[in-house]
Short mmCIF file of N, CA and C in Angstrom, two decimals:
data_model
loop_
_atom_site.label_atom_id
_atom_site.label_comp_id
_atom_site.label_asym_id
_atom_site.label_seq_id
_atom_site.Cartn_x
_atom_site.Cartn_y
_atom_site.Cartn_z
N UNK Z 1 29.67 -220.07 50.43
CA UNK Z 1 29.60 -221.37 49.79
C UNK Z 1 28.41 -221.39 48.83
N UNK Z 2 28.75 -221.69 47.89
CA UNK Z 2 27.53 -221.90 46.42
C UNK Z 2 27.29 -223.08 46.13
N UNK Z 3 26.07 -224.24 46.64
CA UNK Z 3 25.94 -224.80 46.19
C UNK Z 3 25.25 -224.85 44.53
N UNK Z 4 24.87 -226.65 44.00
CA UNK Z 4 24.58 -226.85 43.26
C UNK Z 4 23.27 -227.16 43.33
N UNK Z 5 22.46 -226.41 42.25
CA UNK Z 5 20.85 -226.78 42.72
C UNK Z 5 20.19 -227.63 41.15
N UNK Z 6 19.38 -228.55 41.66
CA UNK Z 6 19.08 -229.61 40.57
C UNK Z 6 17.61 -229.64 40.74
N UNK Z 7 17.03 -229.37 39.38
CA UNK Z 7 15.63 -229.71 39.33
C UNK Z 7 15.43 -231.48 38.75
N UNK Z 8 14.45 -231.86 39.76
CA UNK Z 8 14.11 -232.92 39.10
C UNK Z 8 12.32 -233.11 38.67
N UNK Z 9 11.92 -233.53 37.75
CA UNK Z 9 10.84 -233.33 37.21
C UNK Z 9 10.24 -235.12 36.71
N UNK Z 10 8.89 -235.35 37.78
CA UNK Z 10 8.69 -236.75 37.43
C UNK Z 10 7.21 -236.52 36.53
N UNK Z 11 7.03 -237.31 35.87
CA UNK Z 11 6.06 -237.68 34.41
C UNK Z 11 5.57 -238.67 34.79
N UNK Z 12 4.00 -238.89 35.27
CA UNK Z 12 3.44 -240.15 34.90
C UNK Z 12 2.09 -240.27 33.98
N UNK Z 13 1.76 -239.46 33.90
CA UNK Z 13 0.42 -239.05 33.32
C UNK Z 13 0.25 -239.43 31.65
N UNK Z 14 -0.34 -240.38 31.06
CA UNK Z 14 -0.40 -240.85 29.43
C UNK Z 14 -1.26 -239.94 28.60
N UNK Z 15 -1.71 -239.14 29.66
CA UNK Z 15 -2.61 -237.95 28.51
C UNK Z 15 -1.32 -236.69 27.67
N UNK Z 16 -1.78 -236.57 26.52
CA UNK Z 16 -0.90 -236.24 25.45
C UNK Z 16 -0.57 -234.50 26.17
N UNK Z 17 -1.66 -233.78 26.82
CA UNK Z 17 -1.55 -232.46 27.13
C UNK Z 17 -1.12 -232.40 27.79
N UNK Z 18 -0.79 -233.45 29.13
CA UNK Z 18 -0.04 -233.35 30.24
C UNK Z 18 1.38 -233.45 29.89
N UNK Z 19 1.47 -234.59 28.66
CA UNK Z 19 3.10 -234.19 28.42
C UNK Z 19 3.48 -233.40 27.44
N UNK Z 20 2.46 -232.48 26.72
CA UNK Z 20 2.88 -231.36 25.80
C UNK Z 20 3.59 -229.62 26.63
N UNK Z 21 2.43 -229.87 28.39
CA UNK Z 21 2.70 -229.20 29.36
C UNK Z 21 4.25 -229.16 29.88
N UNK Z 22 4.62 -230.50 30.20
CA UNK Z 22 5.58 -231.07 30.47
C UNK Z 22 6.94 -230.95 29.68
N UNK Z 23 6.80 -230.68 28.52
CA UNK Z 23 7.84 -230.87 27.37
C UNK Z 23 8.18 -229.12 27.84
N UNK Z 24 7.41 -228.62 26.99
CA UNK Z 24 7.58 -226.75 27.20
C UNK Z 24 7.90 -226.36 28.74
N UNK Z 25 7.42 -227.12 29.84
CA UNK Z 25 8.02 -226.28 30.95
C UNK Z 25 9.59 -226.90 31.06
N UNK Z 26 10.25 -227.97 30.40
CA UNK Z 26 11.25 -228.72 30.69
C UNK Z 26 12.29 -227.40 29.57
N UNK Z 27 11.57 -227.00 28.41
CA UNK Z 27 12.46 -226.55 27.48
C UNK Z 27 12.52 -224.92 28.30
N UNK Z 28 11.66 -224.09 28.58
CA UNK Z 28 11.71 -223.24 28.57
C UNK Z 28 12.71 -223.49 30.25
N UNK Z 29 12.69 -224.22 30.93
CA UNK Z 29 13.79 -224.06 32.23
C UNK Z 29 14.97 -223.46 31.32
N UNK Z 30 15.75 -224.67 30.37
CA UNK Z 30 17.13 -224.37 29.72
C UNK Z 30 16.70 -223.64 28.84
N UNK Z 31 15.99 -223.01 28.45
CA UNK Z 31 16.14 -222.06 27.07
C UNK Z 31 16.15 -220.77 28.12
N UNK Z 32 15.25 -220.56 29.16
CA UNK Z 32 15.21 -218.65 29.52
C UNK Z 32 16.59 -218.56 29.57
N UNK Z 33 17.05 -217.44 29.01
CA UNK Z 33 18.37 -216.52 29.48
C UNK Z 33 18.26 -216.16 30.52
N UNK Z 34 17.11 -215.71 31.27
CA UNK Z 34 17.38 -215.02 32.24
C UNK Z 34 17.19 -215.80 33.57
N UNK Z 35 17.22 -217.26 33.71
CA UNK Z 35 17.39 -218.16 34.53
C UNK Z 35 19.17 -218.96 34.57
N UNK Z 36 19.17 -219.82 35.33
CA UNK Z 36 20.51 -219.77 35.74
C UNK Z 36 20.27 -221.13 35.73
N UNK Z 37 20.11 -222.41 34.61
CA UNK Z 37 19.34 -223.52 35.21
C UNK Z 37 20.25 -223.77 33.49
N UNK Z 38 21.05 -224.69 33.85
CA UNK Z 38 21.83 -225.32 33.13
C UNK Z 38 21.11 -226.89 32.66
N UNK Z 39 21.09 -227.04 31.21
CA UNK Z 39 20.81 -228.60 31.17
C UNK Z 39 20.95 -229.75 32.16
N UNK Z 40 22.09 -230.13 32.65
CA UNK Z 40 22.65 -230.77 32.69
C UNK Z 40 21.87 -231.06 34.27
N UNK Z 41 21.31 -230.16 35.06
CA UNK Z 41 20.90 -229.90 36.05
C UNK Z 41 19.74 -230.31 36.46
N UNK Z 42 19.08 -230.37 35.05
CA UNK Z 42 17.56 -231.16 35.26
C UNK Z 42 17.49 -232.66 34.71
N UNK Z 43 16.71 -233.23 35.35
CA UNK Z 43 16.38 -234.49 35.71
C UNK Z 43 14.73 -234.87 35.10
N UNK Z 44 14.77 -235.62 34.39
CA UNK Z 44 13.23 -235.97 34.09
C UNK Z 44 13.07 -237.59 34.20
N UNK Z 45 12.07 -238.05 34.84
CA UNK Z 45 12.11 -239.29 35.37
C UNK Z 45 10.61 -239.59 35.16
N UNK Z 46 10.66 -240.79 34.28
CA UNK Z 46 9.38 -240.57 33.85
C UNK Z 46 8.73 -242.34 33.72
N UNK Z 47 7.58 -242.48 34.42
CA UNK Z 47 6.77 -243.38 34.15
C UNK Z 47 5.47 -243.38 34.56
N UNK Z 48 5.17 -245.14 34.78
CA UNK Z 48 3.55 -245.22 33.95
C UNK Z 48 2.86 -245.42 32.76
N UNK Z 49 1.80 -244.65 32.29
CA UNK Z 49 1.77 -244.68 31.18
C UNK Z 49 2.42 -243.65 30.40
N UNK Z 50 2.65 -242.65 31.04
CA UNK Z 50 3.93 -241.97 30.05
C UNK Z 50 4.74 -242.36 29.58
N UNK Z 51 5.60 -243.68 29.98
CA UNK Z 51 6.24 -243.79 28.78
C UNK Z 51 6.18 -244.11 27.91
N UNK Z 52 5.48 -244.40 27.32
CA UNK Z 52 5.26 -244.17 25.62
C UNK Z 52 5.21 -243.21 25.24
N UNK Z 53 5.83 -242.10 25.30
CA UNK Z 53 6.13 -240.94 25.05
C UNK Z 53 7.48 -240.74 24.55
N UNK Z 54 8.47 -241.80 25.65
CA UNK Z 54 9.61 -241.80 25.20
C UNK Z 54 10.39 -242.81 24.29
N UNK Z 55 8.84 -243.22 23.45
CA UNK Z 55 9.64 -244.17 22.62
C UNK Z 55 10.12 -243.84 21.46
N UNK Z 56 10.78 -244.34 20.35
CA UNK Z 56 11.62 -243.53 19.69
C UNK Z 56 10.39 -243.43 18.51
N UNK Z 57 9.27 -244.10 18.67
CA UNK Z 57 8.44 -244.04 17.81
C UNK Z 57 7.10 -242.76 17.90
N UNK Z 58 7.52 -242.24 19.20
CA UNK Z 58 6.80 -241.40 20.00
C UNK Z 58 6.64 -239.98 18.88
N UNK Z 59 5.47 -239.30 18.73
CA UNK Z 59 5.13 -238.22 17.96
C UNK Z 59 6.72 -237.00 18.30
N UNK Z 60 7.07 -237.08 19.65
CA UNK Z 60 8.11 -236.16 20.09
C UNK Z 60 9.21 -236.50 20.39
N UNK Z 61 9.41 -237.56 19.76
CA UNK Z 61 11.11 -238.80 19.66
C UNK Z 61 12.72 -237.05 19.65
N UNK Z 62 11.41 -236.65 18.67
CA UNK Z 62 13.05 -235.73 18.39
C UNK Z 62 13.25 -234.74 19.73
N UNK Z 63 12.01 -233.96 20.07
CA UNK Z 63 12.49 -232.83 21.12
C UNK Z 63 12.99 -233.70 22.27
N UNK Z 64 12.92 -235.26 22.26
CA UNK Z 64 13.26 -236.00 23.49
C UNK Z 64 14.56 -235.71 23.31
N UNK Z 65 15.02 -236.51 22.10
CA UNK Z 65 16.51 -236.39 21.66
C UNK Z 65 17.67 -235.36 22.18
N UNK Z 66 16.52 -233.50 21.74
CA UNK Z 66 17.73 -232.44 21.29
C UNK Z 66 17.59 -232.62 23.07
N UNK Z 67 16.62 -232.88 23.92
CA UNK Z 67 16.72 -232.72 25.49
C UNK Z 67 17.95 -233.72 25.98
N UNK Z 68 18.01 -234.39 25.54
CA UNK Z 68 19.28 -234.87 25.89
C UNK Z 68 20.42 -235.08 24.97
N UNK Z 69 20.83 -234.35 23.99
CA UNK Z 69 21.79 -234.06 23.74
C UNK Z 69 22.17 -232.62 24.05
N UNK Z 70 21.47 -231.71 24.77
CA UNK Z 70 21.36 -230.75 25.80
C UNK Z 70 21.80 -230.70 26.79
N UNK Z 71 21.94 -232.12 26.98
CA UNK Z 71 22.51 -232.41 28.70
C UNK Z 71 21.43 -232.63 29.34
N UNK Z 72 20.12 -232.38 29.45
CA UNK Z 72 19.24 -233.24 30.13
C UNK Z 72 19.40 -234.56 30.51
N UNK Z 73 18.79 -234.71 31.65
CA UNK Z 73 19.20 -236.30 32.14
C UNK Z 73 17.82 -237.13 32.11
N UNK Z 74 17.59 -238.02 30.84
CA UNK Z 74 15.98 -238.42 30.84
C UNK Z 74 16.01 -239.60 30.92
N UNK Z 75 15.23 -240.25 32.29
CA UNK Z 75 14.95 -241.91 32.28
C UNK Z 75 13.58 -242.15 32.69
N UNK Z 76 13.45 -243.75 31.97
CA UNK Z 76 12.53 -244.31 32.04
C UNK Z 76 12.74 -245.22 33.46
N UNK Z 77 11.40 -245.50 33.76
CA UNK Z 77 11.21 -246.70 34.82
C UNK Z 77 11.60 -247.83 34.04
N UNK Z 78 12.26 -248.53 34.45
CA UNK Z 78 12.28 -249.84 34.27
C UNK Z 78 10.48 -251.13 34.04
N UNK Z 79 10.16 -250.62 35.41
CA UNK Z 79 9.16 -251.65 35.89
C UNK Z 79 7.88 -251.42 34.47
N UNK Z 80 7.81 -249.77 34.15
CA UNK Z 80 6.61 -249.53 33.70
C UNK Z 80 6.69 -249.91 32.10
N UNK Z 81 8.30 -249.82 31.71
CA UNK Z 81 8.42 -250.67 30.47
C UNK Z 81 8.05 -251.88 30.45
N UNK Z 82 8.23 -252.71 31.13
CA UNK Z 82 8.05 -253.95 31.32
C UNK Z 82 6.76 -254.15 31.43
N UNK Z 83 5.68 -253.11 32.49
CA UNK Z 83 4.58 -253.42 32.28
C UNK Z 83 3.45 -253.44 31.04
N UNK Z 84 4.34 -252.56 30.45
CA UNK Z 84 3.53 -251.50 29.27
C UNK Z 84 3.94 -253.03 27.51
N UNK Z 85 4.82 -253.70 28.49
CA UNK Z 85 5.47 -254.11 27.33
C UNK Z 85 6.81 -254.05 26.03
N UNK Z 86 7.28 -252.36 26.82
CA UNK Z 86 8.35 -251.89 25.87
C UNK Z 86 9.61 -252.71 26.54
N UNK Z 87 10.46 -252.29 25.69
CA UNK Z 87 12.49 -252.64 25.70
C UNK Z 87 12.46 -251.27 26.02
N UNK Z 88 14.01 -251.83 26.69
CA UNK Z 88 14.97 -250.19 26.36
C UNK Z 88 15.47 -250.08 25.15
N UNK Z 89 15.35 -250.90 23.72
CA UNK Z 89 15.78 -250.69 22.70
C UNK Z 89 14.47 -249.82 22.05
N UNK Z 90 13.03 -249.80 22.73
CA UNK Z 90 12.34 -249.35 21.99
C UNK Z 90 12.45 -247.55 22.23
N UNK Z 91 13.40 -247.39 23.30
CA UNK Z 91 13.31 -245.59 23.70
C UNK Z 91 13.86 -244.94 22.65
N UNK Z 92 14.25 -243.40 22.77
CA UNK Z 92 14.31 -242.91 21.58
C UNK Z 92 15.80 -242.81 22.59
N UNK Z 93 16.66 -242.60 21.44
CA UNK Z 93 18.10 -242.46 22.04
C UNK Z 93 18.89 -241.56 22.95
N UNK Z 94 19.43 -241.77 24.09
CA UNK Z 94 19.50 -240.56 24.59
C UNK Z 94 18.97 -240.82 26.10
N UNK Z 95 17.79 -242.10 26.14
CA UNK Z 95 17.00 -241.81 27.15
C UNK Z 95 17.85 -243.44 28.07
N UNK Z 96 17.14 -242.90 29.34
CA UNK Z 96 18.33 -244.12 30.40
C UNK Z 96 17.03 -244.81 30.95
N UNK Z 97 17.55 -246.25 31.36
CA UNK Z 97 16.25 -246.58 32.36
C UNK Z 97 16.53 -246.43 33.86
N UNK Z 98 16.04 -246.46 34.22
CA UNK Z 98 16.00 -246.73 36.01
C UNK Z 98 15.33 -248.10 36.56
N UNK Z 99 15.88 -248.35 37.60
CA UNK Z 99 15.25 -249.21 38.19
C UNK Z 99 13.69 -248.59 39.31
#
């Protein structure tokens, strides 16, 4: 029997290096060839002050994007938008909220 194995990867940290860290270990999962780790498989769940990272106004709006038109599965907290002040209209497209 073969199961299905799913990385999930949570983000809360608003410092820019923690999510430049964050971005490259998320790309290089689906980019190695020689890993077995399908888009679609990872999970990024992200709040705090990180999200402003995922706004569409965010310096990295686009690598958010190609991550989920990759099949990445990327959401925001709900609560921390709200705290921070953002919409879900302000994310960059692509991205889901959570409760």
């Amino acid at each position: 029997m073969v199961s299905r194995q799913e990385i999930v990867l949570h983000i809360t940290s608003g410092a820019s290096d923690d999510w430049q860290l964050a971005l490259r270990n998320i790309l290089n999962l689906y980019e190695d060839e020689s890993l077995s780790t399908a888009p679609e498989t990872i999970t990024v769940v992200v709040n705090g002050p990180a999200t402003r990272f995922l706004l569409s106004s965010a310096p990295d709006a686009e690598k958010v994007r190609q991550m989920t038109r990759a099949g990445v599965q990327v959401s925001a907290c709900g609560n921390s938008l709200e705290r921070y002040g953002y919409t879900a209209e302000d994310l960059t497209a692509g991205v889901s909220v959570v409760d």
